[in-house]
């Protein structure tokens, strides 16, 4: 089944928190030590998703269950995660396109994201370029940007 992309509902919060924690363990766990994965996981609670949904647009890839998520704050991408069992299936690309289209329609000239080591190559592949690299408590954090095509309004 092709996942559809829809806005977050409060009832998604526990499923998304579990999905993100699984992603961190299975996908990011290949690039980060266990203590860093534990630190990252502690941040992604169901309550945090509900709280963030009041400030950001959160979107869910839904194929009968939540299989991916992305958040947007203007032209900033946050929290892009895809079910590890479905990685490489194009869900990440579709979620990213979804928020890029929304930002382009609002007139933003470029999209910006902060990428983990794990997602860095994914973003480069999808047309993003490095702007800077910062050292954080979680290791390297890359800032990347991609120009957006203007949308006729
Ligand atoms: C990064 C992530 C969102 C990618 O989602 P996905 O659904 O697997 O990605 P897609 O299938 O849409 O991939 C799109 C393209 O990027 C490539 N790609 C995906 N992940 C990649 C990776 N880690 N390294 C290199 N290329 C990658 C795919 O092969 C595909 O290439 P193509 O153009 O040849 O088709 C997913 O792996 C994930 O959830 N990672 C862990 C969480 C994370 O780090 N999120 C970012 C927070 S900053």
Short mmCIF file of N, CA and C in Angstrom, two decimals, residues 5-6 8 16 49 56-61 68-72 76-81 92 94-99 123:
data_model
loop_
_atom_site.label_atom_id
_atom_site.label_comp_id
_atom_site.label_asym_id
_atom_site.label_seq_id
_atom_site.Cartn_x
_atom_site.Cartn_y
_atom_site.Cartn_z
N UNK A 5 0.15 11.00 2.93
CA UNK A 5 0.72 11.95 3.89
C UNK A 5 -0.39 12.86 4.39
N UNK A 6 -0.54 12.91 5.69
CA UNK A 6 -1.64 13.68 6.29
C UNK A 6 -1.12 14.42 7.52
N UNK A 8 -0.71 15.61 11.40
CA UNK A 8 -0.66 14.95 12.71
C UNK A 8 -2.00 15.05 13.43
N UNK A 16 4.14 7.76 17.08
CA UNK A 16 5.31 8.46 16.52
C UNK A 16 6.49 8.40 17.47
N UNK A 49 5.65 15.41 21.18
CA UNK A 49 4.99 15.53 19.88
C UNK A 49 3.75 16.42 19.98
N UNK A 56 4.49 23.73 15.36
CA UNK A 56 5.00 23.34 14.04
C UNK A 56 3.94 22.52 13.31
N UNK A 57 4.08 22.45 12.00
CA UNK A 57 3.26 21.51 11.25
C UNK A 57 3.92 20.15 11.33
N UNK A 58 3.20 19.15 11.82
CA UNK A 58 3.75 17.79 11.85
C UNK A 58 2.92 16.95 10.87
N UNK A 59 3.59 16.16 10.05
CA UNK A 59 2.92 15.35 9.05
C UNK A 59 3.30 13.88 9.24
N UNK A 60 2.34 13.03 8.86
CA UNK A 60 2.51 11.59 9.11
C UNK A 60 2.33 10.85 7.79
N UNK A 61 3.24 9.92 7.50
CA UNK A 61 3.04 8.98 6.38
C UNK A 61 2.25 7.82 6.97
N UNK A 68 6.03 7.01 9.02
CA UNK A 68 7.04 8.05 8.88
C UNK A 68 6.48 9.37 9.37
N UNK A 69 7.37 10.29 9.66
CA UNK A 69 6.91 11.62 10.09
C UNK A 69 7.94 12.68 9.73
N UNK A 70 7.44 13.91 9.55
CA UNK A 70 8.31 15.07 9.34
C UNK A 70 7.62 16.28 9.96
N UNK A 71 8.40 17.27 10.39
CA UNK A 71 7.82 18.50 10.92
C UNK A 71 8.37 19.69 10.15
N UNK A 72 7.60 20.78 10.16
CA UNK A 72 8.02 22.00 9.45
C UNK A 72 7.69 23.22 10.28
N UNK A 76 11.96 25.55 7.71
CA UNK A 76 12.87 24.62 8.41
C UNK A 76 12.24 23.23 8.53
N UNK A 77 13.04 22.23 8.18
CA UNK A 77 12.61 20.83 8.32
C UNK A 77 13.11 20.31 9.66
N UNK A 78 12.24 19.59 10.37
CA UNK A 78 12.64 18.96 11.62
C UNK A 78 12.12 17.53 11.64
N UNK A 79 12.76 16.72 12.42
CA UNK A 79 12.24 15.40 12.81
C UNK A 79 11.72 14.55 11.63
N UNK A 80 12.59 14.27 10.70
CA UNK A 80 12.22 13.38 9.59
C UNK A 80 12.64 11.96 9.96
N UNK A 81 11.67 11.08 10.08
CA UNK A 81 11.96 9.70 10.49
C UNK A 81 11.08 8.74 9.69
N UNK A 92 10.78 8.79 2.86
CA UNK A 92 11.52 9.97 3.30
C UNK A 92 11.47 11.06 2.24
N UNK A 94 9.20 11.49 -0.10
CA UNK A 94 7.84 12.05 -0.23
C UNK A 94 7.52 12.99 0.93
N UNK A 95 7.93 12.63 2.14
CA UNK A 95 7.68 13.51 3.29
C UNK A 95 8.40 14.84 3.11
N UNK A 96 9.64 14.75 2.63
CA UNK A 96 10.43 15.96 2.44
C UNK A 96 9.81 16.84 1.35
N UNK A 97 9.40 16.23 0.24
CA UNK A 97 8.75 16.99 -0.84
C UNK A 97 7.50 17.69 -0.34
N UNK A 98 6.76 16.99 0.52
CA UNK A 98 5.51 17.55 1.06
C UNK A 98 5.79 18.88 1.77
N UNK A 99 6.77 18.88 2.68
CA UNK A 99 7.02 20.13 3.43
C UNK A 99 7.70 21.18 2.53
N UNK A 123 20.12 13.83 2.45
CA UNK A 123 19.80 15.21 2.05
C UNK A 123 20.65 15.67 0.86
#
